[in-house]
mmCIF file with all atom_site columns, C-alpha atoms in Angstrom:
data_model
loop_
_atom_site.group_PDB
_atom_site.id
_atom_site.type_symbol
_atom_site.label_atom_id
_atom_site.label_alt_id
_atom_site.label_comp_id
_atom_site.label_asym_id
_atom_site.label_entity_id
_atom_site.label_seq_id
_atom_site.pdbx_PDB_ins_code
_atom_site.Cartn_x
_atom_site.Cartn_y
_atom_site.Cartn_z
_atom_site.occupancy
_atom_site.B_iso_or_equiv
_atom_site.pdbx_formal_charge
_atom_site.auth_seq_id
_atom_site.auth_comp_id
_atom_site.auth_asym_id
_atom_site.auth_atom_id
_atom_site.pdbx_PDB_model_num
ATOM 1   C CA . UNK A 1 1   ? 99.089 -40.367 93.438  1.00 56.00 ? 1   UNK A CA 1
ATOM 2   C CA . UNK A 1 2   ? 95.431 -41.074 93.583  1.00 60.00 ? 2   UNK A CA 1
ATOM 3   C CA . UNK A 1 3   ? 93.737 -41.039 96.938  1.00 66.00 ? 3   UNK A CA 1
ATOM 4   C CA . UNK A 1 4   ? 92.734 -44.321 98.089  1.00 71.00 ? 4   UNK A CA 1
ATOM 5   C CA . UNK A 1 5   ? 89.770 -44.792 100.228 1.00 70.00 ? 5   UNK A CA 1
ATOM 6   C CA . UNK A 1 6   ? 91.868 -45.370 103.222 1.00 70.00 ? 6   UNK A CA 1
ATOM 7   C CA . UNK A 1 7   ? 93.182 -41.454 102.959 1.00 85.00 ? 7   UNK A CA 1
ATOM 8   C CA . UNK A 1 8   ? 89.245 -40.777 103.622 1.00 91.00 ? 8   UNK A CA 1
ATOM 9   C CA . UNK A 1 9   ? 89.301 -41.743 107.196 1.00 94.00 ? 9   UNK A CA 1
ATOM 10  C CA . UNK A 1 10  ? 90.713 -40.601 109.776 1.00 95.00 ? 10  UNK A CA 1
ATOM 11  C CA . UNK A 1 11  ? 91.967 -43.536 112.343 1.00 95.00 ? 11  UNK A CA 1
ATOM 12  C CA . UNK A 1 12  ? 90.532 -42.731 116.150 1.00 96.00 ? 12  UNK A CA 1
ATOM 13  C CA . UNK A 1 13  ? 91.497 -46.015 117.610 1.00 95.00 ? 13  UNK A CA 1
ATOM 14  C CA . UNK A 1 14  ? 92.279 -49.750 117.727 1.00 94.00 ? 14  UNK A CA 1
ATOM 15  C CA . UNK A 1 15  ? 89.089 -51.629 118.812 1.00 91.00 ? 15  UNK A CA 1
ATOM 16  C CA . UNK A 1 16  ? 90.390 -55.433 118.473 1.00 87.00 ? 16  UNK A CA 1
ATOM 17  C CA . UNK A 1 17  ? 92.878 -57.243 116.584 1.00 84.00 ? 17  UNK A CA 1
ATOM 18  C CA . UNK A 1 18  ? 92.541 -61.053 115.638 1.00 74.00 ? 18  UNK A CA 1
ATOM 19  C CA . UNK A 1 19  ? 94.363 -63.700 113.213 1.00 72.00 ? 19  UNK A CA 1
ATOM 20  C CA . UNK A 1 20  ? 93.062 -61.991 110.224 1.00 78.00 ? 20  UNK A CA 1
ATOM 21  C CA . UNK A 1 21  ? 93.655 -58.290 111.243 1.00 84.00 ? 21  UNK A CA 1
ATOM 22  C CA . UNK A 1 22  ? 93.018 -55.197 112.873 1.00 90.00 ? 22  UNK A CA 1
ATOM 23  C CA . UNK A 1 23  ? 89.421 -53.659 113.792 1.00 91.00 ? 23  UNK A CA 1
ATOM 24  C CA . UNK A 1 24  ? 89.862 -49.765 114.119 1.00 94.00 ? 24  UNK A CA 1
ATOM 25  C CA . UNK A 1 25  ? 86.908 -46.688 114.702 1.00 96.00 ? 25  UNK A CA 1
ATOM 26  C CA . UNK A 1 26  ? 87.626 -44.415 112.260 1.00 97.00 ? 26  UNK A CA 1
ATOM 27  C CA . UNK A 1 27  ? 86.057 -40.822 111.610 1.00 97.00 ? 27  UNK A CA 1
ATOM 28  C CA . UNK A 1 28  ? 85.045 -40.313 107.518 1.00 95.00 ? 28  UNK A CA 1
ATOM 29  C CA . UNK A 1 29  ? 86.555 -36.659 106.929 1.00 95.00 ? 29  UNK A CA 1
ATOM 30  C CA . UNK A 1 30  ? 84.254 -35.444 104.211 1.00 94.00 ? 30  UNK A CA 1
ATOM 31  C CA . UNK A 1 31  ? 81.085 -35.964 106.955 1.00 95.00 ? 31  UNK A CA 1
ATOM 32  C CA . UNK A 1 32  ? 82.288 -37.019 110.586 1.00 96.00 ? 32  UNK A CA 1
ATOM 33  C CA . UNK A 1 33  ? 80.355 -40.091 110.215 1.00 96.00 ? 33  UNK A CA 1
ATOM 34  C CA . UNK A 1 34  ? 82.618 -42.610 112.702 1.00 97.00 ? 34  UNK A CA 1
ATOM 35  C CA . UNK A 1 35  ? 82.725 -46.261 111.242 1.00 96.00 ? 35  UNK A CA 1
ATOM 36  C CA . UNK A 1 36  ? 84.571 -49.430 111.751 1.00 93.00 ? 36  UNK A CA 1
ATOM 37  C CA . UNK A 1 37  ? 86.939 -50.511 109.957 1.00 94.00 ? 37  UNK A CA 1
ATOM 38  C CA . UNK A 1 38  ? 88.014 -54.080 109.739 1.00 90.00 ? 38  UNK A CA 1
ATOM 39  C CA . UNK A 1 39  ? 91.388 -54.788 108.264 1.00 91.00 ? 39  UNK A CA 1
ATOM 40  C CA . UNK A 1 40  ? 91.406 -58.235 106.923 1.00 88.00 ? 40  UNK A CA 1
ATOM 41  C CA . UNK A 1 41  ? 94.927 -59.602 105.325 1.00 87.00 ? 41  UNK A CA 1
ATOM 42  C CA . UNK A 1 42  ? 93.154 -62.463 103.209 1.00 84.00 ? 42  UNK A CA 1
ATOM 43  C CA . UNK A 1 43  ? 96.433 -64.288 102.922 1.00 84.00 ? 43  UNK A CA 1
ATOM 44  C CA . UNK A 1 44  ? 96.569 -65.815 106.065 1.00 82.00 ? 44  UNK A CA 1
ATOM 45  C CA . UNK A 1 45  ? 93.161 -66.946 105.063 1.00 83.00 ? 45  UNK A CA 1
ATOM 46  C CA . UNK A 1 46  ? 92.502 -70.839 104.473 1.00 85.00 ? 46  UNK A CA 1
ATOM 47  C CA . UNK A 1 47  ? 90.172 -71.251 100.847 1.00 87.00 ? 47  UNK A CA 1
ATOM 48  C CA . UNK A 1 48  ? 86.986 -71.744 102.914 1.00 83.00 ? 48  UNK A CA 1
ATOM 49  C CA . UNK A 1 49  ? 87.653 -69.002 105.309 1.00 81.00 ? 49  UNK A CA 1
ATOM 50  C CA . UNK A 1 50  ? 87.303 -66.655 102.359 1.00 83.00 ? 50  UNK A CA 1
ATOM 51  C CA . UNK A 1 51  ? 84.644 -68.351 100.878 1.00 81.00 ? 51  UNK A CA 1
ATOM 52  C CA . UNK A 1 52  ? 83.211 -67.243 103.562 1.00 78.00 ? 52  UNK A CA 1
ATOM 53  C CA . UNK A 1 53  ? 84.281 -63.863 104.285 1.00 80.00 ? 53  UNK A CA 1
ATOM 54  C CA . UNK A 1 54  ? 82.713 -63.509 100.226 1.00 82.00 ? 54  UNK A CA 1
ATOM 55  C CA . UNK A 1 55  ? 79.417 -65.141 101.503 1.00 78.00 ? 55  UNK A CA 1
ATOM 56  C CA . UNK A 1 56  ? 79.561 -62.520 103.831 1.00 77.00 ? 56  UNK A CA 1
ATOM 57  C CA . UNK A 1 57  ? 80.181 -59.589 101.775 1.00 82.00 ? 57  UNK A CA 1
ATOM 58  C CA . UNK A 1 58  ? 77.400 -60.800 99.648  1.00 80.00 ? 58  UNK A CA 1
ATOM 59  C CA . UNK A 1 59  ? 75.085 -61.119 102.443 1.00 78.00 ? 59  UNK A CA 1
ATOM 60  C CA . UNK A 1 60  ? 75.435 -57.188 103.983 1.00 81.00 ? 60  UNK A CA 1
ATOM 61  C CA . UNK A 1 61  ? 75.759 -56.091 100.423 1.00 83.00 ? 61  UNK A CA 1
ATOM 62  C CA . UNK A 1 62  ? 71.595 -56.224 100.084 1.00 80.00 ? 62  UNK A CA 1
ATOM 63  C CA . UNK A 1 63  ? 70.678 -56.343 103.654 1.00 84.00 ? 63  UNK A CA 1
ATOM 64  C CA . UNK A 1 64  ? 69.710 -52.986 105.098 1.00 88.00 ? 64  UNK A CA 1
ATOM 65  C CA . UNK A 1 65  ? 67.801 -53.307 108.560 1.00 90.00 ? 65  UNK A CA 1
ATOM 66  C CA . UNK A 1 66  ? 67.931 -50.782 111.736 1.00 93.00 ? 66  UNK A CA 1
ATOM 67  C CA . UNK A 1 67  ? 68.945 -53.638 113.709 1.00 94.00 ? 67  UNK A CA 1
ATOM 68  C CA . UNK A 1 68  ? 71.543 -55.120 111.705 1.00 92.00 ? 68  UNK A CA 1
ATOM 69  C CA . UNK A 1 69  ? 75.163 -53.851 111.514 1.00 91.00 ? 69  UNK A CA 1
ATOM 70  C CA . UNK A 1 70  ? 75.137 -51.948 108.093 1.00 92.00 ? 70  UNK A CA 1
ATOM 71  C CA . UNK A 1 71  ? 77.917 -52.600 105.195 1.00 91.00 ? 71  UNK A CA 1
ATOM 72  C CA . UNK A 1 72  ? 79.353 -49.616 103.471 1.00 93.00 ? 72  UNK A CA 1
ATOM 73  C CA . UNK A 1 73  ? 82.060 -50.086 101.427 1.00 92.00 ? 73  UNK A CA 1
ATOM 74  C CA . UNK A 1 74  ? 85.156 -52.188 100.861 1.00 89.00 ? 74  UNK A CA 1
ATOM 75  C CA . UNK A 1 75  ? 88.533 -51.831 99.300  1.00 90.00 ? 75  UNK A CA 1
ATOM 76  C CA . UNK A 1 76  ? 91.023 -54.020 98.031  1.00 88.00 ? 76  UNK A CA 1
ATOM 77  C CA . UNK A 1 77  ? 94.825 -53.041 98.561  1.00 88.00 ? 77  UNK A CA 1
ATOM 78  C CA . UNK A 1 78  ? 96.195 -55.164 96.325  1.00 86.00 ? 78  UNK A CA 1
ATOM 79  C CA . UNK A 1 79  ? 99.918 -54.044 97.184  1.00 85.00 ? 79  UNK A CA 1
ATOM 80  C CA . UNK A 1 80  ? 99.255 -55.148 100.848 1.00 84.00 ? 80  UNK A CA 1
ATOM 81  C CA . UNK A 1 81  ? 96.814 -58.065 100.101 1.00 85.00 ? 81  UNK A CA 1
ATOM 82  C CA . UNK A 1 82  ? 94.257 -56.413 102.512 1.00 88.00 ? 82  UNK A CA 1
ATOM 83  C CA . UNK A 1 83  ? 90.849 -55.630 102.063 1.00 89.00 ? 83  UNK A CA 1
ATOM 84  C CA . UNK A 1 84  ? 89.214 -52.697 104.219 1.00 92.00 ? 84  UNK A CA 1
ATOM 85  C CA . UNK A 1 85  ? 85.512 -53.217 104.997 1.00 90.00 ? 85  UNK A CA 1
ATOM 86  C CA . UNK A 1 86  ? 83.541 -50.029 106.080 1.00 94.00 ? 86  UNK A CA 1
ATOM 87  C CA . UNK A 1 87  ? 81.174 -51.261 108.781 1.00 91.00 ? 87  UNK A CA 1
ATOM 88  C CA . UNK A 1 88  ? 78.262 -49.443 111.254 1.00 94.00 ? 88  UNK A CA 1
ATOM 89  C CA . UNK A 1 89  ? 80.575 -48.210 114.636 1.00 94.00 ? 89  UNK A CA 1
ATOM 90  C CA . UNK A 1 90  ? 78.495 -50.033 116.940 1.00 93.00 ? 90  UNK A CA 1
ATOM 91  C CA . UNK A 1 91  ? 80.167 -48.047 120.254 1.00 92.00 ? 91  UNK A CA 1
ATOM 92  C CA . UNK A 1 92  ? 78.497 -49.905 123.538 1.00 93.00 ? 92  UNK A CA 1
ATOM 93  C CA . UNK A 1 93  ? 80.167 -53.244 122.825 1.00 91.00 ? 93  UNK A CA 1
ATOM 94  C CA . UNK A 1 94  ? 77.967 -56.480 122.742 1.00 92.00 ? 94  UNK A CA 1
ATOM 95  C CA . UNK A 1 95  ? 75.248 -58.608 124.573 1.00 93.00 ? 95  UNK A CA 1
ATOM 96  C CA . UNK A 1 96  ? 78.045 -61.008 125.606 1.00 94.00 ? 96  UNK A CA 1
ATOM 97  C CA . UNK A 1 97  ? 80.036 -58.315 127.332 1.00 94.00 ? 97  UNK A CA 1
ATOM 98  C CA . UNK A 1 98  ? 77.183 -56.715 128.750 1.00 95.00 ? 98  UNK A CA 1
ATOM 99  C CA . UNK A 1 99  ? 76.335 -60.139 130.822 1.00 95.00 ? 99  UNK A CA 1
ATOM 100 C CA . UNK A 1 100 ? 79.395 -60.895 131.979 1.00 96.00 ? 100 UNK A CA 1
ATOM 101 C CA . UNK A 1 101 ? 79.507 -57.045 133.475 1.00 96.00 ? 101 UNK A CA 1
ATOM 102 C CA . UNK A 1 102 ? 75.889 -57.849 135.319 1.00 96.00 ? 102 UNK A CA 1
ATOM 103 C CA . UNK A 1 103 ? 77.316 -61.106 136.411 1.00 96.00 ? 103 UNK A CA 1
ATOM 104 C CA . UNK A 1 104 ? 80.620 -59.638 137.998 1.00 97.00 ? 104 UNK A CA 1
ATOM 105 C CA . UNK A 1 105 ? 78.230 -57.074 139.545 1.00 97.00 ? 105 UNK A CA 1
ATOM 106 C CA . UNK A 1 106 ? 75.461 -59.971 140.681 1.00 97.00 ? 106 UNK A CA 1
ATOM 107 C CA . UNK A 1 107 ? 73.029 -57.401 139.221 1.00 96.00 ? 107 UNK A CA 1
ATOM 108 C CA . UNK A 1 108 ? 70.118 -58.391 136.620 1.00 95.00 ? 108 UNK A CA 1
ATOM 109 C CA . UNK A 1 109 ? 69.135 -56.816 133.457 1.00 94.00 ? 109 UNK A CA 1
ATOM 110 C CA . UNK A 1 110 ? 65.694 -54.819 133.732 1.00 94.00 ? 110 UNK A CA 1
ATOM 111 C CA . UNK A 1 111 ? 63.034 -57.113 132.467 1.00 95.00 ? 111 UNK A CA 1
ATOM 112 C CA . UNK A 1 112 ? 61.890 -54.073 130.197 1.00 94.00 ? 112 UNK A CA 1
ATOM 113 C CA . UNK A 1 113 ? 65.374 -53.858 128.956 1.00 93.00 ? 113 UNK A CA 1
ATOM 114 C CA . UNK A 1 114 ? 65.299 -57.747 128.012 1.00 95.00 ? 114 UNK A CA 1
ATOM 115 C CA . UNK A 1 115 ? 62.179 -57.609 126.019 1.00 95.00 ? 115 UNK A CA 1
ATOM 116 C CA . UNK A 1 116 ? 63.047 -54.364 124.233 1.00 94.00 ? 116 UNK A CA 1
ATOM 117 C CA . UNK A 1 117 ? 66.209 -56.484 123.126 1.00 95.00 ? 117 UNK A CA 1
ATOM 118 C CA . UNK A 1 118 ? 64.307 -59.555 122.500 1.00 94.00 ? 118 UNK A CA 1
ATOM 119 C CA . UNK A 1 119 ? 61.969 -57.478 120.433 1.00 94.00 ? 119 UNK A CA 1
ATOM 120 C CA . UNK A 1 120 ? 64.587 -55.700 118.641 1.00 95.00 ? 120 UNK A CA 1
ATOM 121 C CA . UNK A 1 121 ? 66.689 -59.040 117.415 1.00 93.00 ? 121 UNK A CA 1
ATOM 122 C CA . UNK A 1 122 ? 62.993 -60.751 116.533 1.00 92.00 ? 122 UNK A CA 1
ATOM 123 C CA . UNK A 1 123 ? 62.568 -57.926 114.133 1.00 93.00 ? 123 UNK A CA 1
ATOM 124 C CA . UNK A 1 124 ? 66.236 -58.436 112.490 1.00 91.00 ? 124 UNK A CA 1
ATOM 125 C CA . UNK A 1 125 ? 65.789 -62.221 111.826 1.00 90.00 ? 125 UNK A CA 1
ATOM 126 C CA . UNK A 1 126 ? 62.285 -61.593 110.671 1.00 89.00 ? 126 UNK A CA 1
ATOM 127 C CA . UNK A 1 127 ? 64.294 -59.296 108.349 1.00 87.00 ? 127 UNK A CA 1
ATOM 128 C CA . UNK A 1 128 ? 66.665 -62.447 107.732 1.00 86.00 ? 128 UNK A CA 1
ATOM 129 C CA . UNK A 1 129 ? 64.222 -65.208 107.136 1.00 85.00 ? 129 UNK A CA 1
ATOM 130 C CA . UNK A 1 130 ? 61.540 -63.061 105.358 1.00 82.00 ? 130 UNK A CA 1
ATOM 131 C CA . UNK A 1 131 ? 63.403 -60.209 103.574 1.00 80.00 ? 131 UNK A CA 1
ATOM 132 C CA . UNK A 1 132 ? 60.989 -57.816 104.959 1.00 81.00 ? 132 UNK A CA 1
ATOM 133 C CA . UNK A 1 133 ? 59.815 -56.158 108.087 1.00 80.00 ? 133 UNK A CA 1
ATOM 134 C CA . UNK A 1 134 ? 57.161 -58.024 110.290 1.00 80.00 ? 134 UNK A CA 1
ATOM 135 C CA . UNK A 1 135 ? 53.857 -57.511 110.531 1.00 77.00 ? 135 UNK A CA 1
ATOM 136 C CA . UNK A 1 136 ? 52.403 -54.595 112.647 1.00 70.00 ? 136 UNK A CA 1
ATOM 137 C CA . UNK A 1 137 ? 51.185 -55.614 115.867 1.00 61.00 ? 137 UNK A CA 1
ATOM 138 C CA . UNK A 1 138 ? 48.222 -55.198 115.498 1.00 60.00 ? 138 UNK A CA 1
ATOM 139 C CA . UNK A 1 139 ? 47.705 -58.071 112.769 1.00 54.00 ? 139 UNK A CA 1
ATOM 140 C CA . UNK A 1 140 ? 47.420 -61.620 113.520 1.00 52.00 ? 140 UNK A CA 1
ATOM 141 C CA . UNK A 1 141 ? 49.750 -64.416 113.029 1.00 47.00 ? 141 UNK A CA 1
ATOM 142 C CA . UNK A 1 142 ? 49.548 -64.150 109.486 1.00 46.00 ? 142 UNK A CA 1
ATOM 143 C CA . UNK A 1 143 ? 50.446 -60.928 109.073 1.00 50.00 ? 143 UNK A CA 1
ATOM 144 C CA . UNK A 1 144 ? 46.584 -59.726 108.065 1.00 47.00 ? 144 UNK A CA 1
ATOM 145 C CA . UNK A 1 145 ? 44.993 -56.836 109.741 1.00 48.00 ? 145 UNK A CA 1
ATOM 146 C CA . UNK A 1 146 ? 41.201 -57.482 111.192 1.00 49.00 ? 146 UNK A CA 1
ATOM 147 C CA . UNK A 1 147 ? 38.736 -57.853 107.933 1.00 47.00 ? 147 UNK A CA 1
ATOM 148 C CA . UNK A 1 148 ? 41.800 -57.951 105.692 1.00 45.00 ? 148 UNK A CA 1
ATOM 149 C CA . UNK A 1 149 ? 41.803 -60.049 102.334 1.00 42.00 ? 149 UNK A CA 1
ATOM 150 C CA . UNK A 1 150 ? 43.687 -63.446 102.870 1.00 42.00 ? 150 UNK A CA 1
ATOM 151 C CA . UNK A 1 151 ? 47.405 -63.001 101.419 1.00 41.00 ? 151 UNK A CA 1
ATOM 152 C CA . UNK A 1 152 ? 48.114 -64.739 97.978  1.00 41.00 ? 152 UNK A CA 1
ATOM 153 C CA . UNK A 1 153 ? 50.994 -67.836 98.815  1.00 41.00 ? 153 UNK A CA 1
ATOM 154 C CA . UNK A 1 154 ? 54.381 -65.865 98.397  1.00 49.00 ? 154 UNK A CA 1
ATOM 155 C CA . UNK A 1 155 ? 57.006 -67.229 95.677  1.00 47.00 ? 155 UNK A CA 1
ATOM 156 C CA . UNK A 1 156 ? 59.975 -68.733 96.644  1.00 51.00 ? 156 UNK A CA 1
ATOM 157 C CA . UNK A 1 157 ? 61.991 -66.236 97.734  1.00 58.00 ? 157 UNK A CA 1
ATOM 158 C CA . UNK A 1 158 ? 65.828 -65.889 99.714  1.00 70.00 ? 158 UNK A CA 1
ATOM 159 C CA . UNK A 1 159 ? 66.195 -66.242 102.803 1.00 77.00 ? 159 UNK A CA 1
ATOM 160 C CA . UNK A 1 160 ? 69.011 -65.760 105.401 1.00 79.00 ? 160 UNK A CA 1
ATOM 161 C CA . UNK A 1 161 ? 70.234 -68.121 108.500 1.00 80.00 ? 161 UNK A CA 1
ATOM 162 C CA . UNK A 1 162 ? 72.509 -66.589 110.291 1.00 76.00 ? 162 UNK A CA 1
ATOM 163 C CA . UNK A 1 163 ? 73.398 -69.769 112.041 1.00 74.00 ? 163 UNK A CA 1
ATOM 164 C CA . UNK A 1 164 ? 76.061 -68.385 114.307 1.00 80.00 ? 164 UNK A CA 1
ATOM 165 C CA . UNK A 1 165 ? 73.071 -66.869 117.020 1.00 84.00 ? 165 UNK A CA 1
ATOM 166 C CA . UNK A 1 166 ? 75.055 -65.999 119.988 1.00 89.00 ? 166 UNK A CA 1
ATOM 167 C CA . UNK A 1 167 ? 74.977 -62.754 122.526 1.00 92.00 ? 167 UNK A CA 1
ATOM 168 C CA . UNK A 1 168 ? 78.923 -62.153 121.236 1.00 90.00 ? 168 UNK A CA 1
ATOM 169 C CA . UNK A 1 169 ? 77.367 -61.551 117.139 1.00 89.00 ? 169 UNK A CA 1
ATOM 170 C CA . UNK A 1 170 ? 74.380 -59.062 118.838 1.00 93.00 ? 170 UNK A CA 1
ATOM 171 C CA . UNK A 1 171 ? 76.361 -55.683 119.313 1.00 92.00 ? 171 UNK A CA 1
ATOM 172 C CA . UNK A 1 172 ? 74.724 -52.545 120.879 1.00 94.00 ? 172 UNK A CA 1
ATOM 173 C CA . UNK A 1 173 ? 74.853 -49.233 118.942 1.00 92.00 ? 173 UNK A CA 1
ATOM 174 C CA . UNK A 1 174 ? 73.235 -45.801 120.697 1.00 90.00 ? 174 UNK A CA 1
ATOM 175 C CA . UNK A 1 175 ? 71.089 -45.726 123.284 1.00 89.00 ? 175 UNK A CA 1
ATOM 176 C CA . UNK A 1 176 ? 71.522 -49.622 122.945 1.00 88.00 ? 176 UNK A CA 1
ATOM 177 C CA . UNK A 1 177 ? 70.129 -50.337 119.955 1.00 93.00 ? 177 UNK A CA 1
ATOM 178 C CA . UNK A 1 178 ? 70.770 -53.626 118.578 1.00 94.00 ? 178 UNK A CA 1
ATOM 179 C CA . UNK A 1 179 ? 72.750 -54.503 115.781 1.00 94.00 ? 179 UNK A CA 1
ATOM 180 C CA . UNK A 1 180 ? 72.999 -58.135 114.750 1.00 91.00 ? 180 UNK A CA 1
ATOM 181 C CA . UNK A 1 181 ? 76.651 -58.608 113.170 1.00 86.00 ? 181 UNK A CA 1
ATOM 182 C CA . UNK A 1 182 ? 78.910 -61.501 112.152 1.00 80.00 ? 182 UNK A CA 1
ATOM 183 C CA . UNK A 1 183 ? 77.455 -63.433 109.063 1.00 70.00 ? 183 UNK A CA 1
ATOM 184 C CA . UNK A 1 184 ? 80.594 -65.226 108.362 1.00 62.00 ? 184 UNK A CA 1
ATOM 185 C CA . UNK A 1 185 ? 78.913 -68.404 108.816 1.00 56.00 ? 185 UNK A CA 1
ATOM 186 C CA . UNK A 1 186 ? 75.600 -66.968 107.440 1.00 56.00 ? 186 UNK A CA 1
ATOM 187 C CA . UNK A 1 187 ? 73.735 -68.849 104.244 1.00 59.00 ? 187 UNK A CA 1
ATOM 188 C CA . UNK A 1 188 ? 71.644 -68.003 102.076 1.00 56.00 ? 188 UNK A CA 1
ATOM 189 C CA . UNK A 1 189 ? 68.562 -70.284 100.983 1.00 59.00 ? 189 UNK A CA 1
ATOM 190 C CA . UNK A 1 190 ? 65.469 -70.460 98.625  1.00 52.00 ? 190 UNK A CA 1
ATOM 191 C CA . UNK A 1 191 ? 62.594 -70.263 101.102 1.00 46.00 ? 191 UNK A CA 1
ATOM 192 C CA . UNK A 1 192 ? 61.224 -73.859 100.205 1.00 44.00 ? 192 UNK A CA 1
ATOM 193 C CA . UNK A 1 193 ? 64.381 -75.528 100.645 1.00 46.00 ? 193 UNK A CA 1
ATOM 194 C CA . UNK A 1 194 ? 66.357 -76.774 103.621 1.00 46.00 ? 194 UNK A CA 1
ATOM 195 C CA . UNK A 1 195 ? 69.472 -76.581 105.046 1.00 45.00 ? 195 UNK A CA 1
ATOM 196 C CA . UNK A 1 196 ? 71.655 -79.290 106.454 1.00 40.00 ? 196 UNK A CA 1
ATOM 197 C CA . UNK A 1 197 ? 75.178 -77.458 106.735 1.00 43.00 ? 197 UNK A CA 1
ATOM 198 C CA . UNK A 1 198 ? 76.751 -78.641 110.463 1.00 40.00 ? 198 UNK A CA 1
ATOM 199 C CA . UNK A 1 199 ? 78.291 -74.870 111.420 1.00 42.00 ? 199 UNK A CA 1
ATOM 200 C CA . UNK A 1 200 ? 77.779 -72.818 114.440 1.00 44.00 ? 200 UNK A CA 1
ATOM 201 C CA . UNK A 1 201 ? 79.160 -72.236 118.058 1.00 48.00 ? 201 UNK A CA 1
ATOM 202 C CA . UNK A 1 202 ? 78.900 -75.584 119.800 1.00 47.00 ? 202 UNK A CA 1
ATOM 203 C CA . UNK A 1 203 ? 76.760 -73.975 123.440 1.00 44.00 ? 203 UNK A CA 1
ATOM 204 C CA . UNK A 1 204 ? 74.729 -71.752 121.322 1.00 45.00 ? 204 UNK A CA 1
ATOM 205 C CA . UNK A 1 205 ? 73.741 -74.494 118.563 1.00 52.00 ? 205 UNK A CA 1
ATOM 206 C CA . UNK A 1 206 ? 70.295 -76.107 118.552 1.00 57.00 ? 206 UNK A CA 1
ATOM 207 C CA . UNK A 1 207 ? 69.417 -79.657 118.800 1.00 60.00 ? 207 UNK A CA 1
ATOM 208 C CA . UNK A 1 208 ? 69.173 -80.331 114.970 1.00 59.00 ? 208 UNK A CA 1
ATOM 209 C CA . UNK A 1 209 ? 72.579 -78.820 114.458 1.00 49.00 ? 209 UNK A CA 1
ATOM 210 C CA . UNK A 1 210 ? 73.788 -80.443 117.235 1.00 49.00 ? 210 UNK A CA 1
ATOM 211 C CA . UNK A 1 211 ? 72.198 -83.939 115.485 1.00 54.00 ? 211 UNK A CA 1
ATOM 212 C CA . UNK A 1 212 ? 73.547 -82.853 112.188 1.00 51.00 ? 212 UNK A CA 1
ATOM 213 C CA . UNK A 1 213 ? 69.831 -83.532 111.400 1.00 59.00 ? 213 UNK A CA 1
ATOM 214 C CA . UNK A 1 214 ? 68.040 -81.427 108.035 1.00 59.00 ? 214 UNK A CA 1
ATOM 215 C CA . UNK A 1 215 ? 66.024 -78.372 109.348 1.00 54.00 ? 215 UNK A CA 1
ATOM 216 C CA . UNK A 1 216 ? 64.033 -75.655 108.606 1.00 58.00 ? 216 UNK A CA 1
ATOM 217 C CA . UNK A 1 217 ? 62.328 -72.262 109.367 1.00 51.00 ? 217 UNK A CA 1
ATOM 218 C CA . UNK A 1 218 ? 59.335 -73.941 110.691 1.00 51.00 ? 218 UNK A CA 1
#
């Protein structure tokens, strides 16, 4: 019987379950490497829930970033009707969880803590919008260094919204690094066009959204 990706992993523990399936940390046996594993039973699955859960998989397919929750594989048990996506093990939960704990505790984050994150989930959306990393700080708000030749205009290029911004989609890896996750409601645009789509998480959605008014980047 041929070994199926799943027989590559050893299961640690159950993170989460939701309507779609299990979440699990699991340890890859040929390196150590500990991932997450989301279990997803498409089935139960409306049409546009996994036309979006493909949008998805497209998305983290060609999006590499150290502050983005990196894709590494998938499989398809077609016996089971589950598919198995690898993801980054993102171990010291999420933003969301990590304010309620202050607020239980009436303690405040460090403000050096707040801009590191800030500064951190800047970069990954910069990653999003422009497919590349920003500028060095040292340049201006163009991107040019002092005495640098002006840039030639860019072609239209792809762009991400992640459109689902919200302290619950910006996990914390090591030494609380963050990792921007959950493009499920995530689209992909041509840099010159715009996007009118009404999605989101109603307190977290901005006033165009909210309007159901045509935006963009700028």
């Amino acid at each position: 019987m041929a070994e199926t990706e799943a027989d590559k992993y050893e299961v640690l523990t159950k993170i989460g379950q939701g309507s779609f399936g299990i979440i699990r940390k699991v340890r890859r046996k040929n390196d150590g490497l500990i991932l997450c594993r989301k279990e997803i039973c498409y089935t139960r699955m409306s049409q546009k829930e996994r036309e979006q859960l493909s949008a998805e998989l497209d998305i983290l397919r060609g999006l590499r970033h150290p502050n983005i929750v990196a894709y590494y594989e998938k499989e398809h048990l077609k016996a089971s009707h589950d598919l198995h996506l690898y993801m980054e093990y993102c171990g010291n939960g999420d933003l969301g969880m990590m304010i309620k704990d202050l607020k239980a505790r009436n303690e405040y984050a460090d403000e050096e803590f707040v801009w590191t994150i800030f500064a951190q989930l800047v970069s990954a959306l910069y990653r999003c919008h422009y497919g590349e990393d920003p500028p060095d700080v040292n340049s201006n708000a163009l991107g040019l260094t002092k005495n640098a030749l002006p840039l030639k205009s860019k072609q239209a290029h792809k762009m991400i919204l992640h459109r689902d911004l919200k302290p619950e989609n910006v996990f914390l890896g090591e030494g609380n690094a963050v990792k921007l996750g959950d493009f499920g409601l995530s689209k992909i645009i041509l840099s010159h066009d715009f996007a009118s789509t009404y999605v989101g998480t109603p307190f977290y959605m901005s006033p165009e959204i909210c309007a159901a008014e045509r935006y963009s980047l700028y």
